[in-house]
Amino acid sequence: MTTETETPLQTAGAVDIQELTLVSKNMEFLQIKDYLAELNITEDLYSPTMYGNLVLVDSRNLIKELDITGEEYLIVKFKTPTSESFISKTFRIYAITDRKIVRDLNTQTYVLQFVSKEFIINQVKPIYKTFSGKISEVVKTLFEYIEADRTYIVNDKQIDNEGIKSELNVVTETENVVKFVSPGWTPFKCITWCASKSIPKDGKACNFFFFETNKTFVFTSIENLFDINNKGQSLTIGEYFYKQNQVKGNEGPENKMFQVEDFKVLKTADHLENLNSGYLSNKLITLDVINKIYSSFDYDAVTEFETFEHSQGSDSSPLFAKDSIRNPSTDISFYPVQPNLFNNVDNNINERMNEIHGNRRSNMLELQNFKIHMTVPGRTDIEVGRMLDFNFPDVSPKAQEDKSDKGDAFYSGTYLITAIHHKVTLNRHTMIMEIVKDALKRDEWKKYLIKMDLFGLSGWLKIE
């Protein structure tokens, strides 16, 4: 991986900070790397933009010198030494918090809160306009309202646009169309609303998201990400191991990049919650306000599971039993329908909510069923929406001569990265990642059930 011109990786999580500049509202700038205590950047599937904070140790009273009030720019650029990929972005400061005086009144610490520039632009651009067309094309139009210069650079004591714009580079095409009037909604609210009404052109799941990664903006369905990965156009960033499962004698920095330093299970399937939330089954009742006709539509996740792409590919096995008890009437939603609301718009979302509602509700909840936090050495070549393989050691009893370990059937598998918290200091980059999976590997799950059956624990669970 390392070329002759690259800096070799000395330690796992090493970082090369090439730019950390604060630009005041008067366009004065200061390199603040020497004042850095900690830089935190978060990218999240459930957030339209990145955000974070910068912790500074200040012995010059920069707040007074630069007249920092919370409207400054922050230019950030750093990389993993052996990678050609940067995290490079210009953010907007919006608040100063946690200011404290330390060291005999000579030094202070404080936190600068920041967010992507596009978020600030979004807040001051309410839209009063009609939009019409295929949803994926409408989203592209809406994104034009918040486009901005993604990065600035400092040249000869002035700030210039680096020539890189914020872009919506990943757009999954939708099958349905929409016509609506934005009642003063912001661009992001319009896009999020469109995502909730989208039916994919290719695929089945209506689980569309709009989010920013450390590289670009994305409008896609989670099923599309699974499909890309399952078809070999890999989004997988490698296989991570829990640190106690490492092979001795192979402890170089590149190997340690894939060691999980900390591991916490945030959530596993809760059957009672699944019964009540509408995940396993739900009902939509529509009212045709013109013809005064009620219609009822039931959605069943158990029978629909096999029709979708999942995180484990063709080996996916659900996190529920195939004869799981359920009742759509435990979760009922209502929606008004106005047939032929627009004379010149066929296939409008208003007339297709029976296809969207239950599908989206169940698929979105499925992403909350199995969630893990893991802390790993930082890398700048990965982003939210990518996938990873996780190998957690099988702690079940084994014969002394059995040295194999294919991983725990429950925790091991392929996961989607739904959030990354980048924590950067002067000499280390750490990532706290939130990862999820919506299924278990079928072969490994069978072995798990067989072990349960040996002890008479499988009960009504069926081994197919």
Coordinates of N, CA and C in Angstrom, one line a residue, residues 226-323:
F226 N -26.8 -2.3 0.1 CA -26.7 -3.7 0.2 C -26.5 -4.4 -1.1
D227 N -27.3 -4.0 -2.1 CA -27.3 -4.6 -3.4 C -25.9 -4.4 -4.1
I228 N -25.4 -3.2 -4.0 CA -24.0 -2.9 -4.6 C -23.0 -3.8 -4.0
N229 N -23.0 -3.9 -2.6 CA -22.0 -4.7 -1.9 C -22.2 -6.2 -2.2
N230 N -23.5 -6.7 -2.3 CA -23.7 -8.1 -2.5 C -23.4 -8.5 -3.9
K231 N -23.4 -7.6 -4.9 CA -23.1 -7.9 -6.3 C -21.6 -7.8 -6.6
G232 N -20.8 -7.7 -5.5 CA -19.3 -7.7 -5.7 C -18.7 -6.3 -6.0
Q233 N -19.5 -5.3 -6.2 CA -19.0 -3.9 -6.4 C -18.8 -3.4 -5.0
S234 N -17.7 -3.9 -4.4 CA -17.7 -3.9 -2.9 C -17.6 -2.5 -2.3
L235 N -18.5 -2.3 -1.3 CA -18.4 -1.2 -0.4 C -17.7 -1.5 0.9
T236 N -17.3 -2.7 1.0 CA -16.7 -3.2 2.3 C -15.3 -2.7 2.5
I237 N -15.0 -2.2 3.7 CA -13.7 -1.5 3.9 C -12.7 -2.5 4.6
G238 N -13.1 -3.7 4.8 CA -12.1 -4.7 5.3 C -12.8 -5.5 6.5
E239 N -12.0 -6.4 7.0 CA -12.5 -7.2 8.1 C -11.9 -6.8 9.4
Y240 N -12.7 -6.4 10.4 CA -12.2 -6.0 11.7 C -12.4 -7.1 12.7
F241 N -11.4 -7.2 13.6 CA -11.4 -8.2 14.6 C -11.4 -7.6 16.0
Y242 N -12.1 -8.3 16.9 CA -12.0 -7.9 18.3 C -10.6 -8.1 18.8
K243 N -9.9 -7.3 19.5 CA -8.5 -7.3 19.7 C -8.0 -8.6 20.4
Q244 N -8.8 -9.2 21.2 CA -8.4 -10.4 21.9 C -8.3 -11.6 20.9
N245 N -8.8 -11.4 19.7 CA -8.8 -12.5 18.7 C -7.7 -12.4 17.7
Q246 N -6.7 -11.5 18.0 CA -5.6 -11.3 17.0 C -4.6 -12.5 17.0
V247 N -4.0 -12.7 15.9 CA -3.0 -13.8 15.8 C -1.7 -13.2 16.3
K248 N -1.1 -13.9 17.2 CA 0.2 -13.5 17.8 C 1.3 -13.5 16.7
G249 N 2.2 -12.5 16.8 CA 3.3 -12.4 15.9 C 2.9 -11.6 14.6
N250 N 1.7 -11.1 14.6 CA 1.3 -10.3 13.4 C 0.7 -9.0 13.9
E251 N 1.5 -8.2 14.7 CA 1.0 -7.1 15.4 C 1.6 -5.8 14.8
G252 N 1.9 -5.7 13.5 CA 2.4 -4.5 12.9 C 1.3 -3.5 12.8
P253 N 1.6 -2.2 12.6 CA 0.6 -1.1 12.6 C -0.5 -1.3 11.6
E254 N -0.2 -1.9 10.4 CA -1.3 -2.1 9.4 C -2.3 -3.1 9.9
N255 N -1.8 -4.2 10.6 CA -2.7 -5.2 11.1 C -3.5 -4.6 12.3
K256 N -2.9 -3.7 13.1 CA -3.6 -3.1 14.2 C -4.7 -2.1 13.8
M257 N -4.6 -1.6 12.5 CA -5.6 -0.8 12.0 C -7.0 -1.4 12.0
F258 N -7.0 -2.8 12.0 CA -8.2 -3.5 11.9 C -8.6 -4.2 13.3
Q259 N -7.9 -3.7 14.3 CA -8.3 -4.2 15.6 C -9.3 -3.3 16.3
V260 N -10.3 -4.0 16.8 CA -11.4 -3.2 17.5 C -10.9 -3.0 19.0
E261 N -10.7 -1.7 19.3 CA -10.2 -1.4 20.6 C -11.3 -1.4 21.7
D262 N -12.5 -1.1 21.3 CA -13.6 -1.1 22.3 C -14.8 -1.6 21.6
F263 N -15.7 -2.2 22.2 CA -16.9 -2.8 21.6 C -18.1 -2.8 22.6
K264 N -19.2 -2.3 22.1 CA -20.4 -2.2 22.9 C -21.6 -2.5 22.1
V265 N -22.4 -3.4 22.6 CA -23.6 -3.7 21.9 C -24.7 -2.8 22.4
L266 N -25.2 -1.9 21.5 CA -26.2 -0.9 21.9 C -27.6 -1.5 21.9
K267 N -27.8 -2.4 20.9 CA -29.2 -3.0 20.8 C -29.2 -4.3 20.0
T268 N -29.9 -5.2 20.5 CA -30.3 -6.4 19.7 C -31.8 -6.5 19.7
A269 N -32.3 -7.5 18.9 CA -33.7 -7.6 18.6 C -34.5 -7.7 19.9
D270 N -35.5 -6.8 20.0 CA -36.4 -6.8 21.2 C -37.8 -7.2 20.6
H271 N -38.2 -8.5 20.9 CA -39.4 -9.0 20.2 C -40.7 -8.2 20.7
L272 N -40.8 -7.8 21.9 CA -41.9 -7.1 22.4 C -42.0 -5.7 21.7
E273 N -40.8 -5.1 21.6 CA -40.8 -3.8 20.8 C -41.2 -4.0 19.4
N274 N -40.7 -5.0 18.8 CA -41.0 -5.3 17.4 C -42.5 -5.5 17.2
L275 N -43.1 -6.2 18.1 CA -44.6 -6.4 18.0 C -45.3 -5.1 18.1
N276 N -44.9 -4.1 18.9 CA -45.7 -2.9 19.1 C -45.3 -1.8 18.2
S277 N -44.1 -1.8 17.6 CA -43.6 -0.7 16.8 C -44.1 -0.7 15.4
G278 N -44.6 -1.8 14.9 CA -45.0 -1.9 13.5 C -44.0 -2.5 12.6
Y279 N -42.9 -3.0 13.2 CA -41.8 -3.6 12.4 C -42.3 -4.9 11.8
L280 N -42.8 -5.8 12.6 CA -43.2 -7.1 12.1 C -44.5 -7.1 11.2
S281 N -45.4 -6.2 11.6 CA -46.6 -6.1 10.8 C -47.3 -4.7 11.2
N282 N -47.9 -4.1 10.2 CA -48.6 -2.8 10.4 C -49.7 -2.7 9.4
K283 N -50.5 -1.7 9.7 CA -51.7 -1.4 8.9 C -51.8 0.0 8.5
L284 N -52.2 0.3 7.3 CA -52.5 1.7 6.8 C -54.0 1.7 6.4
I285 N -54.7 2.7 6.9 CA -56.0 3.0 6.5 C -56.1 4.3 5.8
T286 N -56.5 4.3 4.5 CA -56.6 5.5 3.7 C -58.1 5.9 3.6
L287 N -58.3 7.2 3.5 CA -59.6 7.8 3.2 C -59.6 8.6 2.0
D288 N -60.3 8.2 1.0 CA -60.5 8.9 -0.2 C -61.5 10.1 0.1
V289 N -60.9 11.3 0.2 CA -61.7 12.4 0.7 C -62.7 12.9 -0.4
I290 N -62.5 12.5 -1.6 CA -63.4 12.9 -2.7 C -64.6 12.0 -2.7
N291 N -64.3 10.7 -2.7 CA -65.4 9.7 -2.8 C -65.9 9.1 -1.5
K292 N -65.3 9.6 -0.4 CA -65.6 9.1 0.9 C -65.5 7.6 1.1
I293 N -64.4 7.0 0.6 CA -64.2 5.6 0.7 C -63.0 5.3 1.5
Y294 N -63.1 4.3 2.5 CA -62.0 3.9 3.3 C -61.4 2.6 2.6
S295 N -60.1 2.5 2.7 CA -59.4 1.3 2.3 C -58.4 0.9 3.3
S296 N -58.1 -0.4 3.5 CA -57.2 -0.9 4.5 C -56.1 -1.7 3.8
F297 N -54.9 -1.5 4.3 CA -53.7 -2.2 3.7 C -52.8 -2.8 4.8
D298 N -52.6 -4.1 4.8 CA -51.8 -4.7 5.8 C -50.4 -5.0 5.2
Y299 N -49.4 -4.8 6.0 CA -48.0 -5.1 5.6 C -47.4 -6.1 6.6
D300 N -46.8 -7.1 6.0 CA -46.2 -8.2 6.8 C -44.7 -8.4 6.5
A301 N -43.9 -8.0 7.5 CA -42.4 -8.0 7.3 C -41.9 -9.5 7.2
V302 N -42.6 -10.4 7.9 CA -42.1 -11.8 7.9 C -42.2 -12.4 6.5
T303 N -43.3 -12.2 5.8 CA -43.5 -12.8 4.5 C -42.7 -12.0 3.4
E304 N -42.4 -10.7 3.7 CA -41.8 -9.9 2.7 C -40.2 -9.9 2.8
F305 N -39.7 -10.5 3.9 CA -38.3 -10.4 4.1 C -37.4 -10.9 2.9
E306 N -37.8 -12.0 2.3 CA -37.0 -12.6 1.2 C -37.0 -11.7 0.0
T307 N -37.9 -10.8 -0.1 CA -38.0 -10.0 -1.4 C -37.0 -8.8 -1.4
F308 N -36.4 -8.6 -0.3 CA -35.4 -7.5 -0.2 C -34.0 -7.9 -0.1
E309 N -33.1 -7.0 -0.5 CA -31.6 -7.2 -0.3 C -31.3 -6.9 1.2
H310 N -30.4 -7.7 1.7 CA -30.0 -7.6 3.1 C -28.5 -7.5 3.3
S311 N -28.1 -7.2 4.5 CA -26.7 -7.0 4.8 C -25.8 -8.2 4.6
Q312 N -26.4 -9.4 4.8 CA -25.6 -10.6 4.7 C -25.8 -11.3 3.3
G313 N -26.3 -10.5 2.3 CA -26.5 -11.1 1.0 C -27.4 -12.3 0.9
S314 N -27.1 -13.2 0.1 CA -27.9 -14.4 -0.1 C -28.0 -15.3 1.1
D315 N -27.0 -15.1 2.0 CA -27.0 -15.9 3.3 C -27.8 -15.3 4.4
S316 N -28.6 -14.2 4.1 CA -29.3 -13.5 5.1 C -30.5 -14.3 5.8
S317 N -30.5 -14.3 7.1 CA -31.6 -15.0 7.8 C -32.1 -13.9 8.8
P318 N -33.5 -13.8 8.9 CA -34.1 -12.8 9.7 C -33.8 -12.9 11.1
L319 N -34.0 -11.8 11.8 CA -33.8 -11.7 13.3 C -35.1 -12.1 14.0
F320 N -36.0 -12.8 13.3 CA -37.3 -13.2 13.9 C -37.6 -14.6 13.4
A321 N -38.5 -15.4 14.0 CA -38.9 -16.7 13.6 C -39.8 -16.6 12.4
K322 N -39.8 -17.6 11.6 CA -40.7 -17.5 10.4 C -42.2 -17.7 10.7
D323 N -42.5 -18.1 11.9 CA -43.8 -18.2 12.4 C -44.1 -17.2 13.5

